[in-house]
Amino acid sequence: MRSAHWDRAPAILVIHEIFGLTDWEPTVADRLAGAGYVAIVPDLLSSRFGITPPNPDSGRKLTALLEPAAVTADLDAAYAYLNSLPAVRQDQIGSIGFCWGGARSFRY
């Protein structure tokens, strides 16, 4: 009999660039999903400013206003959501980020 553990996948938090959530980051999550991971791409601007604006310069200006503790709280919420999914192996969640998101990933 197979263990339910083997039916679950590790997960990855994909952290966006300084411009906010763009059309590119979901393609990264799609590629990770194709490789067998569960991936999530939180819009870290949304809890304070609503969805990322379409203008990259506007997104950059808003990202500069984010407080580190608020970013950590949003990442904690995304982690908790992933960890609650039946398809995710409990506590086997990593992070990856790009540009600004890379620094947040290392910090997280």
PDB file of N, CA and C in Angstrom:
ATOM      1  N   MET A   1       0.834  -1.175   0.000  1.00  0.00           N
ATOM      2  CA  MET A   1       0.000   0.000   0.000  1.00  0.00           C
ATOM      3  C   MET A   1       0.882   1.244   0.000  1.00  0.00           C
ATOM      4  N   ARG A   2       0.577   2.200  -0.882  1.00  0.00           N
ATOM      5  CA  ARG A   2       1.351   3.440  -0.960  1.00  0.00           C
ATOM      6  C   ARG A   2       0.967   4.374   0.170  1.00  0.00           C
ATOM      7  N   SER A   3       1.949   5.060   0.684  1.00  0.00           N
ATOM      8  CA  SER A   3       1.696   6.064   1.708  1.00  0.00           C
ATOM      9  C   SER A   3       1.152   7.328   1.051  1.00  0.00           C
ATOM     10  N   ALA A   4       0.255   8.017   1.754  1.00  0.00           N
ATOM     11  CA  ALA A   4      -0.281   9.281   1.239  1.00  0.00           C
ATOM     12  C   ALA A   4       0.835  10.300   1.051  1.00  0.00           C
ATOM     13  N   HIS A   5       1.914  10.161   1.815  1.00  0.00           N
ATOM     14  CA  HIS A   5       3.056  11.076   1.700  1.00  0.00           C
ATOM     15  C   HIS A   5       3.602  11.115   0.274  1.00  0.00           C
ATOM     16  N   TRP A   6       3.606   9.976  -0.386  1.00  0.00           N
ATOM     17  CA  TRP A   6       4.181   9.907  -1.734  1.00  0.00           C
ATOM     18  C   TRP A   6       3.284  10.564  -2.774  1.00  0.00           C
ATOM     19  N   ASP A   7       2.044  10.804  -2.423  1.00  0.00           N
ATOM     20  CA  ASP A   7       1.125  11.469  -3.338  1.00  0.00           C
ATOM     21  C   ASP A   7       1.195  12.989  -3.224  1.00  0.00           C
ATOM     22  N   ARG A   8       2.006  13.473  -2.326  1.00  0.00           N
ATOM     23  CA  ARG A   8       2.129  14.908  -2.086  1.00  0.00           C
ATOM     24  C   ARG A   8       3.412  15.433  -2.732  1.00  0.00           C
ATOM     25  N   ALA A   9       3.440  16.736  -2.935  1.00  0.00           N
ATOM     26  CA  ALA A   9       4.594  17.353  -3.592  1.00  0.00           C
ATOM     27  C   ALA A   9       5.172  18.453  -2.713  1.00  0.00           C
ATOM     28  N   PRO A  10       6.475  18.716  -2.844  1.00  0.00           N
ATOM     29  CA  PRO A  10       7.035  19.886  -2.173  1.00  0.00           C
ATOM     30  C   PRO A  10       6.489  21.152  -2.833  1.00  0.00           C
ATOM     31  N   ALA A  11       6.584  22.257  -2.133  1.00  0.00           N
ATOM     32  CA  ALA A  11       6.023  23.511  -2.640  1.00  0.00           C
ATOM     33  C   ALA A  11       7.081  24.614  -2.661  1.00  0.00           C
ATOM     34  N   ILE A  12       6.808  25.633  -3.457  1.00  0.00           N
ATOM     35  CA  ILE A  12       7.728  26.766  -3.591  1.00  0.00           C
ATOM     36  C   ILE A  12       6.934  28.067  -3.599  1.00  0.00           C
ATOM     37  N   LEU A  13       7.400  29.007  -2.786  1.00  0.00           N
ATOM     38  CA  LEU A  13       6.908  30.385  -2.819  1.00  0.00           C
ATOM     39  C   LEU A  13       7.735  31.129  -3.860  1.00  0.00           C
ATOM     40  N   VAL A  14       7.103  31.699  -4.854  1.00  0.00           N
ATOM     41  CA  VAL A  14       7.792  32.473  -5.889  1.00  0.00           C
ATOM     42  C   VAL A  14       7.576  33.948  -5.560  1.00  0.00           C
ATOM     43  N   ILE A  15       8.669  34.656  -5.277  1.00  0.00           N
ATOM     44  CA  ILE A  15       8.588  36.054  -4.844  1.00  0.00           C
ATOM     45  C   ILE A  15       8.956  36.966  -6.011  1.00  0.00           C
ATOM     46  N   HIS A  16       8.069  37.894  -6.297  1.00  0.00           N
ATOM     47  CA  HIS A  16       8.204  38.758  -7.473  1.00  0.00           C
ATOM     48  C   HIS A  16       9.342  39.781  -7.358  1.00  0.00           C
ATOM     49  N   GLU A  17       9.594  40.402  -8.483  1.00  0.00           N
ATOM     50  CA  GLU A  17      10.624  41.436  -8.579  1.00  0.00           C
ATOM     51  C   GLU A  17      10.164  42.745  -7.951  1.00  0.00           C
ATOM     52  N   ILE A  18      11.020  43.739  -8.001  1.00  0.00           N
ATOM     53  CA  ILE A  18      10.745  45.049  -7.429  1.00  0.00           C
ATOM     54  C   ILE A  18       9.553  45.744  -8.097  1.00  0.00           C
ATOM     55  N   PHE A  19       9.216  45.331  -9.294  1.00  0.00           N
ATOM     56  CA  PHE A  19       8.113  45.959 -10.034  1.00  0.00           C
ATOM     57  C   PHE A  19       6.748  45.455  -9.583  1.00  0.00           C
ATOM     58  N   GLY A  20       6.720  44.521  -8.643  1.00  0.00           N
ATOM     59  CA  GLY A  20       5.472  43.895  -8.225  1.00  0.00           C
ATOM     60  C   GLY A  20       5.214  42.661  -9.075  1.00  0.00           C
ATOM     61  N   LEU A  21       4.040  42.114  -8.925  1.00  0.00           N
ATOM     62  CA  LEU A  21       3.664  40.905  -9.660  1.00  0.00           C
ATOM     63  C   LEU A  21       3.412  41.252 -11.123  1.00  0.00           C
ATOM     64  N   THR A  22       4.189  40.650 -11.992  1.00  0.00           N
ATOM     65  CA  THR A  22       4.054  40.876 -13.431  1.00  0.00           C
ATOM     66  C   THR A  22       3.530  39.602 -14.092  1.00  0.00           C
ATOM     67  N   ASP A  23       3.383  39.634 -15.384  1.00  0.00           N
ATOM     68  CA  ASP A  23       2.932  38.447 -16.126  1.00  0.00           C
ATOM     69  C   ASP A  23       3.984  37.342 -16.130  1.00  0.00           C
ATOM     70  N   TRP A  24       5.234  37.679 -15.820  1.00  0.00           N
ATOM     71  CA  TRP A  24       6.324  36.710 -15.922  1.00  0.00           C
ATOM     72  C   TRP A  24       6.343  35.714 -14.767  1.00  0.00           C
ATOM     73  N   GLU A  25       6.140  36.170 -13.533  1.00  0.00           N
ATOM     74  CA  GLU A  25       6.265  35.272 -12.377  1.00  0.00           C
ATOM     75  C   GLU A  25       5.310  34.081 -12.436  1.00  0.00           C
ATOM     76  N   PRO A  26       4.067  34.244 -12.856  1.00  0.00           N
ATOM     77  CA  PRO A  26       3.212  33.053 -12.979  1.00  0.00           C
ATOM     78  C   PRO A  26       3.763  32.017 -13.966  1.00  0.00           C
ATOM     79  N   THR A  27       4.519  32.455 -14.973  1.00  0.00           N
ATOM     80  CA  THR A  27       5.114  31.472 -15.887  1.00  0.00           C
ATOM     81  C   THR A  27       6.171  30.645 -15.170  1.00  0.00           C
ATOM     82  N   VAL A  28       6.854  31.260 -14.192  1.00  0.00           N
ATOM     83  CA  VAL A  28       7.822  30.516 -13.376  1.00  0.00           C
ATOM     84  C   VAL A  28       7.084  29.468 -12.551  1.00  0.00           C
ATOM     85  N   ALA A  29       5.974  29.870 -11.939  1.00  0.00           N
ATOM     86  CA  ALA A  29       5.175  28.923 -11.152  1.00  0.00           C
ATOM     87  C   ALA A  29       4.663  27.786 -12.030  1.00  0.00           C
ATOM     88  N   ASP A  30       4.255  28.102 -13.247  1.00  0.00           N
ATOM     89  CA  ASP A  30       3.797  27.065 -14.176  1.00  0.00           C
ATOM     90  C   ASP A  30       4.913  26.070 -14.487  1.00  0.00           C
ATOM     91  N   ARG A  31       6.127  26.577 -14.701  1.00  0.00           N
ATOM     92  CA  ARG A  31       7.261  25.673 -14.975  1.00  0.00           C
ATOM     93  C   ARG A  31       7.575  24.811 -13.761  1.00  0.00           C
ATOM     94  N   LEU A  32       7.511  25.395 -12.579  1.00  0.00           N
ATOM     95  CA  LEU A  32       7.743  24.612 -11.362  1.00  0.00           C
ATOM     96  C   LEU A  32       6.662  23.542 -11.197  1.00  0.00           C
ATOM     97  N   ALA A  33       5.414  23.901 -11.485  1.00  0.00           N
ATOM     98  CA  ALA A  33       4.327  22.917 -11.415  1.00  0.00           C
ATOM     99  C   ALA A  33       4.577  21.785 -12.400  1.00  0.00           C
ATOM    100  N   GLY A  34       5.066  22.117 -13.585  1.00  0.00           N
ATOM    101  CA  GLY A  34       5.381  21.095 -14.574  1.00  0.00           C
ATOM    102  C   GLY A  34       6.496  20.170 -14.123  1.00  0.00           C
ATOM    103  N   ALA A  35       7.333  20.664 -13.208  1.00  0.00           N
ATOM    104  CA  ALA A  35       8.427  19.846 -12.673  1.00  0.00           C
ATOM    105  C   ALA A  35       8.015  19.093 -11.407  1.00  0.00           C
ATOM    106  N   GLY A  36       6.737  19.205 -11.019  1.00  0.00           N
ATOM    107  CA  GLY A  36       6.242  18.417  -9.900  1.00  0.00           C
ATOM    108  C   GLY A  36       6.081  19.152  -8.580  1.00  0.00           C
ATOM    109  N   TYR A  37       6.245  20.457  -8.574  1.00  0.00           N
ATOM    110  CA  TYR A  37       6.071  21.247  -7.354  1.00  0.00           C
ATOM    111  C   TYR A  37       4.692  21.894  -7.328  1.00  0.00           C
ATOM    112  N   VAL A  38       4.252  22.245  -6.139  1.00  0.00           N
ATOM    113  CA  VAL A  38       3.110  23.133  -5.983  1.00  0.00           C
ATOM    114  C   VAL A  38       3.729  24.513  -5.780  1.00  0.00           C
ATOM    115  N   ALA A  39       3.310  25.488  -6.564  1.00  0.00           N
ATOM    116  CA  ALA A  39       3.909  26.815  -6.484  1.00  0.00           C
ATOM    117  C   ALA A  39       2.847  27.883  -6.296  1.00  0.00           C
ATOM    118  N   ILE A  40       3.224  28.918  -5.574  1.00  0.00           N
ATOM    119  CA  ILE A  40       2.339  30.055  -5.347  1.00  0.00           C
ATOM    120  C   ILE A  40       3.141  31.333  -5.585  1.00  0.00           C
ATOM    121  N   VAL A  41       2.468  32.328  -6.156  1.00  0.00           N
ATOM    122  CA  VAL A  41       3.097  33.613  -6.443  1.00  0.00           C
ATOM    123  C   VAL A  41       2.250  34.706  -5.779  1.00  0.00           C
ATOM    124  N   PRO A  42       2.540  35.028  -4.523  1.00  0.00           N
ATOM    125  CA  PRO A  42       1.743  36.066  -3.874  1.00  0.00           C
ATOM    126  C   PRO A  42       2.094  37.459  -4.405  1.00  0.00           C
ATOM    127  N   ASP A  43       1.081  38.296  -4.546  1.00  0.00           N
ATOM    128  CA  ASP A  43       1.290  39.695  -4.901  1.00  0.00           C
ATOM    129  C   ASP A  43       1.510  40.431  -3.583  1.00  0.00           C
ATOM    130  N   LEU A  44       2.749  40.712  -3.266  1.00  0.00           N
ATOM    131  CA  LEU A  44       3.073  41.288  -1.965  1.00  0.00           C
ATOM    132  C   LEU A  44       2.664  42.751  -1.832  1.00  0.00           C
ATOM    133  N   LEU A  45       2.222  43.346  -2.920  1.00  0.00           N
ATOM    134  CA  LEU A  45       1.679  44.703  -2.840  1.00  0.00           C
ATOM    135  C   LEU A  45       0.205  44.689  -2.438  1.00  0.00           C
ATOM    136  N   SER A  46      -0.477  43.593  -2.673  1.00  0.00           N
ATOM    137  CA  SER A  46      -1.939  43.567  -2.566  1.00  0.00           C
ATOM    138  C   SER A  46      -2.465  43.811  -1.163  1.00  0.00           C
ATOM    139  N   SER A  47      -1.790  43.347  -0.128  1.00  0.00           N
ATOM    140  CA  SER A  47      -2.339  43.517   1.216  1.00  0.00           C
ATOM    141  C   SER A  47      -2.323  44.974   1.665  1.00  0.00           C
ATOM    142  N   ARG A  48      -1.471  45.775   1.061  1.00  0.00           N
ATOM    143  CA  ARG A  48      -1.402  47.192   1.446  1.00  0.00           C
ATOM    144  C   ARG A  48      -1.947  48.129   0.369  1.00  0.00           C
ATOM    145  N   PHE A  49      -1.720  47.787  -0.908  1.00  0.00           N
ATOM    146  CA  PHE A  49      -2.023  48.729  -1.988  1.00  0.00           C
ATOM    147  C   PHE A  49      -3.017  48.195  -3.015  1.00  0.00           C
ATOM    148  N   GLY A  50      -3.504  46.988  -2.853  1.00  0.00           N
ATOM    149  CA  GLY A  50      -4.321  46.380  -3.897  1.00  0.00           C
ATOM    150  C   GLY A  50      -3.408  45.697  -4.904  1.00  0.00           C
ATOM    151  N   ILE A  51      -3.965  45.260  -6.015  1.00  0.00           N
ATOM    152  CA  ILE A  51      -3.157  44.526  -6.991  1.00  0.00           C
ATOM    153  C   ILE A  51      -2.050  45.416  -7.556  1.00  0.00           C
ATOM    154  N   THR A  52      -0.984  44.781  -7.989  1.00  0.00           N
ATOM    155  CA  THR A  52       0.131  45.502  -8.589  1.00  0.00           C
ATOM    156  C   THR A  52      -0.355  46.324  -9.774  1.00  0.00           C
ATOM    157  N   PRO A  53       0.053  47.597  -9.838  1.00  0.00           N
ATOM    158  CA  PRO A  53      -0.340  48.409 -10.996  1.00  0.00           C
ATOM    159  C   PRO A  53       0.348  47.919 -12.267  1.00  0.00           C
ATOM    160  N   PRO A  54      -0.257  48.135 -13.426  1.00  0.00           N
ATOM    161  CA  PRO A  54       0.341  47.664 -14.675  1.00  0.00           C
ATOM    162  C   PRO A  54       1.641  48.389 -15.046  1.00  0.00           C
ATOM    163  N   ASN A  55       1.833  49.591 -14.565  1.00  0.00           N
ATOM    164  CA  ASN A  55       3.041  50.350 -14.870  1.00  0.00           C
ATOM    165  C   ASN A  55       4.180  49.898 -13.943  1.00  0.00           C
ATOM    166  N   PRO A  56       5.277  49.354 -14.493  1.00  0.00           N
ATOM    167  CA  PRO A  56       6.365  48.850 -13.653  1.00  0.00           C
ATOM    168  C   PRO A  56       6.958  49.913 -12.723  1.00  0.00           C
ATOM    169  N   ASP A  57       7.033  51.155 -13.182  1.00  0.00           N
ATOM    170  CA  ASP A  57       7.597  52.205 -12.336  1.00  0.00           C
ATOM    171  C   ASP A  57       6.703  52.461 -11.121  1.00  0.00           C
ATOM    172  N   SER A  58       5.394  52.404 -11.320  1.00  0.00           N
ATOM    173  CA  SER A  58       4.458  52.562 -10.204  1.00  0.00           C
ATOM    174  C   SER A  58       4.615  51.411  -9.211  1.00  0.00           C
ATOM    175  N   GLY A  59       4.757  50.204  -9.728  1.00  0.00           N
ATOM    176  CA  GLY A  59       4.975  49.046  -8.868  1.00  0.00           C
ATOM    177  C   GLY A  59       6.252  49.172  -8.068  1.00  0.00           C
ATOM    178  N   ARG A  60       7.306  49.642  -8.706  1.00  0.00           N
ATOM    179  CA  ARG A  60       8.600  49.827  -8.021  1.00  0.00           C
ATOM    180  C   ARG A  60       8.460  50.822  -6.876  1.00  0.00           C
ATOM    181  N   LYS A  61       7.752  51.910  -7.111  1.00  0.00           N
ATOM    182  CA  LYS A  61       7.572  52.928  -6.069  1.00  0.00           C
ATOM    183  C   LYS A  61       6.782  52.382  -4.886  1.00  0.00           C
ATOM    184  N   LEU A  62       5.775  51.566  -5.156  1.00  0.00           N
ATOM    185  CA  LEU A  62       4.983  50.969  -4.075  1.00  0.00           C
ATOM    186  C   LEU A  62       5.787  49.921  -3.314  1.00  0.00           C
ATOM    187  N   THR A  63       6.563  49.130  -4.035  1.00  0.00           N
ATOM    188  CA  THR A  63       7.382  48.097  -3.394  1.00  0.00           C
ATOM    189  C   THR A  63       8.356  48.732  -2.406  1.00  0.00           C
ATOM    190  N   ALA A  64       8.879  49.898  -2.753  1.00  0.00           N
ATOM    191  CA  ALA A  64       9.815  50.598  -1.869  1.00  0.00           C
ATOM    192  C   ALA A  64       9.163  50.991  -0.546  1.00  0.00           C
ATOM    193  N   LEU A  65       7.842  51.056  -0.509  1.00  0.00           N
ATOM    194  CA  LEU A  65       7.124  51.453   0.701  1.00  0.00           C
ATOM    195  C   LEU A  65       6.770  50.270   1.606  1.00  0.00           C
ATOM    196  N   LEU A  66       7.018  49.058   1.145  1.00  0.00           N
ATOM    197  CA  LEU A  66       6.675  47.883   1.945  1.00  0.00           C
ATOM    198  C   LEU A  66       7.600  47.753   3.153  1.00  0.00           C
ATOM    199  N   GLU A  67       7.013  47.465   4.284  1.00  0.00           N
ATOM    200  CA  GLU A  67       7.766  47.235   5.515  1.00  0.00           C
ATOM    201  C   GLU A  67       8.206  45.767   5.566  1.00  0.00           C
ATOM    202  N   PRO A  68       9.450  45.503   5.979  1.00  0.00           N
ATOM    203  CA  PRO A  68       9.914  44.110   6.043  1.00  0.00           C
ATOM    204  C   PRO A  68       9.004  43.191   6.859  1.00  0.00           C
ATOM    205  N   ALA A  69       8.486  43.680   7.979  1.00  0.00           N
ATOM    206  CA  ALA A  69       7.615  42.835   8.811  1.00  0.00           C
ATOM    207  C   ALA A  69       6.317  42.493   8.087  1.00  0.00           C
ATOM    208  N   ALA A  70       5.804  43.422   7.306  1.00  0.00           N
ATOM    209  CA  ALA A  70       4.573  43.161   6.544  1.00  0.00           C
ATOM    210  C   ALA A  70       4.826  42.147   5.436  1.00  0.00           C
ATOM    211  N   VAL A  71       5.977  42.241   4.788  1.00  0.00           N
ATOM    212  CA  VAL A  71       6.335  41.266   3.755  1.00  0.00           C
ATOM    213  C   VAL A  71       6.447  39.877   4.386  1.00  0.00           C
ATOM    214  N   THR A  72       7.102  39.796   5.527  1.00  0.00           N
ATOM    215  CA  THR A  72       7.232  38.509   6.218  1.00  0.00           C
ATOM    216  C   THR A  72       5.857  37.965   6.597  1.00  0.00           C
ATOM    217  N   ALA A  73       4.970  38.826   7.072  1.00  0.00           N
ATOM    218  CA  ALA A  73       3.612  38.377   7.431  1.00  0.00           C
ATOM    219  C   ALA A  73       2.874  37.831   6.210  1.00  0.00           C
ATOM    220  N   ASP A  74       3.016  38.495   5.068  1.00  0.00           N
ATOM    221  CA  ASP A  74       2.364  38.005   3.847  1.00  0.00           C
ATOM    222  C   ASP A  74       2.971  36.681   3.394  1.00  0.00           C
ATOM    223  N   LEU A  75       4.288  36.556   3.496  1.00  0.00           N
ATOM    224  CA  LEU A  75       4.932  35.292   3.132  1.00  0.00           C
ATOM    225  C   LEU A  75       4.533  34.181   4.102  1.00  0.00           C
ATOM    226  N   ASP A  76       4.422  34.523   5.386  1.00  0.00           N
ATOM    227  CA  ASP A  76       3.942  33.538   6.369  1.00  0.00           C
ATOM    228  C   ASP A  76       2.537  33.054   6.013  1.00  0.00           C
ATOM    229  N   ALA A  77       1.679  33.981   5.580  1.00  0.00           N
ATOM    230  CA  ALA A  77       0.308  33.603   5.202  1.00  0.00           C
ATOM    231  C   ALA A  77       0.321  32.693   3.976  1.00  0.00           C
ATOM    232  N   ALA A  78       1.157  33.008   2.996  1.00  0.00           N
ATOM    233  CA  ALA A  78       1.255  32.162   1.800  1.00  0.00           C
ATOM    234  C   ALA A  78       1.813  30.785   2.168  1.00  0.00           C
ATOM    235  N   TYR A  79       2.805  30.754   3.056  1.00  0.00           N
ATOM    236  CA  TYR A  79       3.379  29.493   3.524  1.00  0.00           C
ATOM    237  C   TYR A  79       2.303  28.657   4.220  1.00  0.00           C
ATOM    238  N   ALA A  80       1.555  29.297   5.123  1.00  0.00           N
ATOM    239  CA  ALA A  80       0.506  28.578   5.859  1.00  0.00           C
ATOM    240  C   ALA A  80      -0.547  28.032   4.898  1.00  0.00           C
ATOM    241  N   TYR A  81      -0.901  28.820   3.885  1.00  0.00           N
ATOM    242  CA  TYR A  81      -1.871  28.344   2.903  1.00  0.00           C
ATOM    243  C   TYR A  81      -1.331  27.118   2.170  1.00  0.00           C
ATOM    244  N   LEU A  82      -0.097  27.217   1.672  1.00  0.00           N
ATOM    245  CA  LEU A  82       0.505  26.066   0.985  1.00  0.00           C
ATOM    246  C   LEU A  82       0.546  24.849   1.906  1.00  0.00           C
ATOM    247  N   ASN A  83       0.955  25.059   3.137  1.00  0.00           N
ATOM    248  CA  ASN A  83       1.116  23.962   4.086  1.00  0.00           C
ATOM    249  C   ASN A  83      -0.210  23.294   4.419  1.00  0.00           C
ATOM    250  N   SER A  84      -1.319  24.000   4.188  1.00  0.00           N
ATOM    251  CA  SER A  84      -2.640  23.436   4.476  1.00  0.00           C
ATOM    252  C   SER A  84      -3.218  22.631   3.310  1.00  0.00           C
ATOM    253  N   LEU A  85      -2.595  22.732   2.151  1.00  0.00           N
ATOM    254  CA  LEU A  85      -3.128  22.043   0.974  1.00  0.00           C
ATOM    255  C   LEU A  85      -2.853  20.547   1.043  1.00  0.00           C
ATOM    256  N   PRO A  86      -3.848  19.721   0.750  1.00  0.00           N
ATOM    257  CA  PRO A  86      -3.641  18.275   0.775  1.00  0.00           C
ATOM    258  C   PRO A  86      -2.572  17.797  -0.209  1.00  0.00           C
ATOM    259  N   ALA A  87      -2.314  18.550  -1.266  1.00  0.00           N
ATOM    260  CA  ALA A  87      -1.339  18.143  -2.272  1.00  0.00           C
ATOM    261  C   ALA A  87       0.103  18.452  -1.870  1.00  0.00           C
ATOM    262  N   VAL A  88       0.298  19.189  -0.775  1.00  0.00           N
ATOM    263  CA  VAL A  88       1.637  19.634  -0.373  1.00  0.00           C
ATOM    264  C   VAL A  88       2.167  18.776   0.763  1.00  0.00           C
ATOM    265  N   ARG A  89       3.433  18.390   0.650  1.00  0.00           N
ATOM    266  CA  ARG A  89       4.117  17.704   1.746  1.00  0.00           C
ATOM    267  C   ARG A  89       4.322  18.719   2.869  1.00  0.00           C
ATOM    268  N   GLN A  90       3.822  18.402   4.025  1.00  0.00           N
ATOM    269  CA  GLN A  90       3.898  19.307   5.174  1.00  0.00           C
ATOM    270  C   GLN A  90       5.327  19.801   5.408  1.00  0.00           C
ATOM    271  N   ASP A  91       5.451  21.116   5.519  1.00  0.00           N
ATOM    272  CA  ASP A  91       6.711  21.795   5.859  1.00  0.00           C
ATOM    273  C   ASP A  91       7.852  21.529   4.883  1.00  0.00           C
ATOM    274  N   GLN A  92       7.544  21.106   3.671  1.00  0.00           N
ATOM    275  CA  GLN A  92       8.559  20.974   2.627  1.00  0.00           C
ATOM    276  C   GLN A  92       8.305  22.064   1.594  1.00  0.00           C
ATOM    277  N   ILE A  93       8.555  23.295   2.048  1.00  0.00           N
ATOM    278  CA  ILE A  93       8.262  24.481   1.247  1.00  0.00           C
ATOM    279  C   ILE A  93       9.511  25.344   1.189  1.00  0.00           C
ATOM    280  N   GLY A  94       9.914  25.679  -0.021  1.00  0.00           N
ATOM    281  CA  GLY A  94      11.053  26.561  -0.217  1.00  0.00           C
ATOM    282  C   GLY A  94      10.592  27.873  -0.826  1.00  0.00           C
ATOM    283  N   SER A  95      11.555  28.738  -1.073  1.00  0.00           N
ATOM    284  CA  SER A  95      11.229  30.005  -1.735  1.00  0.00           C
ATOM    285  C   SER A  95      12.286  30.314  -2.773  1.00  0.00           C
ATOM    286  N   ILE A  96      11.860  31.073  -3.766  1.00  0.00           N
ATOM    287  CA  ILE A  96      12.746  31.553  -4.812  1.00  0.00           C
ATOM    288  C   ILE A  96      12.279  32.966  -5.148  1.00  0.00           C
ATOM    289  N   GLY A  97      13.217  33.813  -5.448  1.00  0.00           N
ATOM    290  CA  GLY A  97      12.845  35.178  -5.784  1.00  0.00           C
ATOM    291  C   GLY A  97      13.770  35.747  -6.828  1.00  0.00           C
ATOM    292  N   PHE A  98      13.351  36.828  -7.396  1.00  0.00           N
ATOM    293  CA  PHE A  98      14.087  37.459  -8.486  1.00  0.00           C
ATOM    294  C   PHE A  98      14.260  38.931  -8.162  1.00  0.00           C
ATOM    295  N   CYS A  99      15.480  39.445  -8.351  1.00  0.00           N
ATOM    296  CA  CYS A  99      15.756  40.862  -8.097  1.00  0.00           C
ATOM    297  C   CYS A  99      15.400  41.142  -6.636  1.00  0.00           C
ATOM    298  N   TRP A 100      14.503  42.045  -6.389  1.00  0.00           N
ATOM    299  CA  TRP A 100      14.043  42.377  -5.043  1.00  0.00           C
ATOM    300  C   TRP A 100      13.559  41.112  -4.327  1.00  0.00           C
ATOM    301  N   GLY A 101      12.863  40.261  -5.051  1.00  0.00           N
ATOM    302  CA  GLY A 101      12.339  39.024  -4.473  1.00  0.00           C
ATOM    303  C   GLY A 101      13.430  38.053  -4.056  1.00  0.00           C
ATOM    304  N   GLY A 102      14.573  38.089  -4.730  1.00  0.00           N
ATOM    305  CA  GLY A 102      15.691  37.238  -4.337  1.00  0.00           C
ATOM    306  C   GLY A 102      16.188  37.589  -2.945  1.00  0.00           C
ATOM    307  N   ALA A 103      16.304  38.881  -2.677  1.00  0.00           N
ATOM    308  CA  ALA A 103      16.712  39.321  -1.344  1.00  0.00           C
ATOM    309  C   ALA A 103      15.674  38.923  -0.303  1.00  0.00           C
ATOM    310  N   ARG A 104      14.395  39.041  -0.648  1.00  0.00           N
ATOM    311  CA  ARG A 104      13.330  38.640   0.288  1.00  0.00           C
ATOM    312  C   ARG A 104      13.377  37.132   0.538  1.00  0.00           C
ATOM    313  N   SER A 105      13.682  36.366  -0.509  1.00  0.00           N
ATOM    314  CA  SER A 105      13.767  34.921  -0.367  1.00  0.00           C
ATOM    315  C   SER A 105      14.889  34.549   0.602  1.00  0.00           C
ATOM    316  N   PHE A 106      16.051  35.165   0.436  1.00  0.00           N
ATOM    317  CA  PHE A 106      17.164  34.883   1.362  1.00  0.00           C
ATOM    318  C   PHE A 106      16.790  35.290   2.779  1.00  0.00           C
ATOM    319  N   ARG A 107      16.141  36.428   2.928  1.00  0.00           N
ATOM    320  CA  ARG A 107      15.750  36.910   4.248  1.00  0.00           C
ATOM    321  C   ARG A 107      14.721  35.981   4.874  1.00  0.00           C
ATOM    322  N   TYR A 108      13.790  35.488   4.074  1.00  0.00           N
ATOM    323  CA  TYR A 108      12.737  34.631   4.588  1.00  0.00           C
ATOM    324  C   TYR A 108      13.284  33.277   4.986  1.00  0.00           C
TER     325      TYR A 108
END
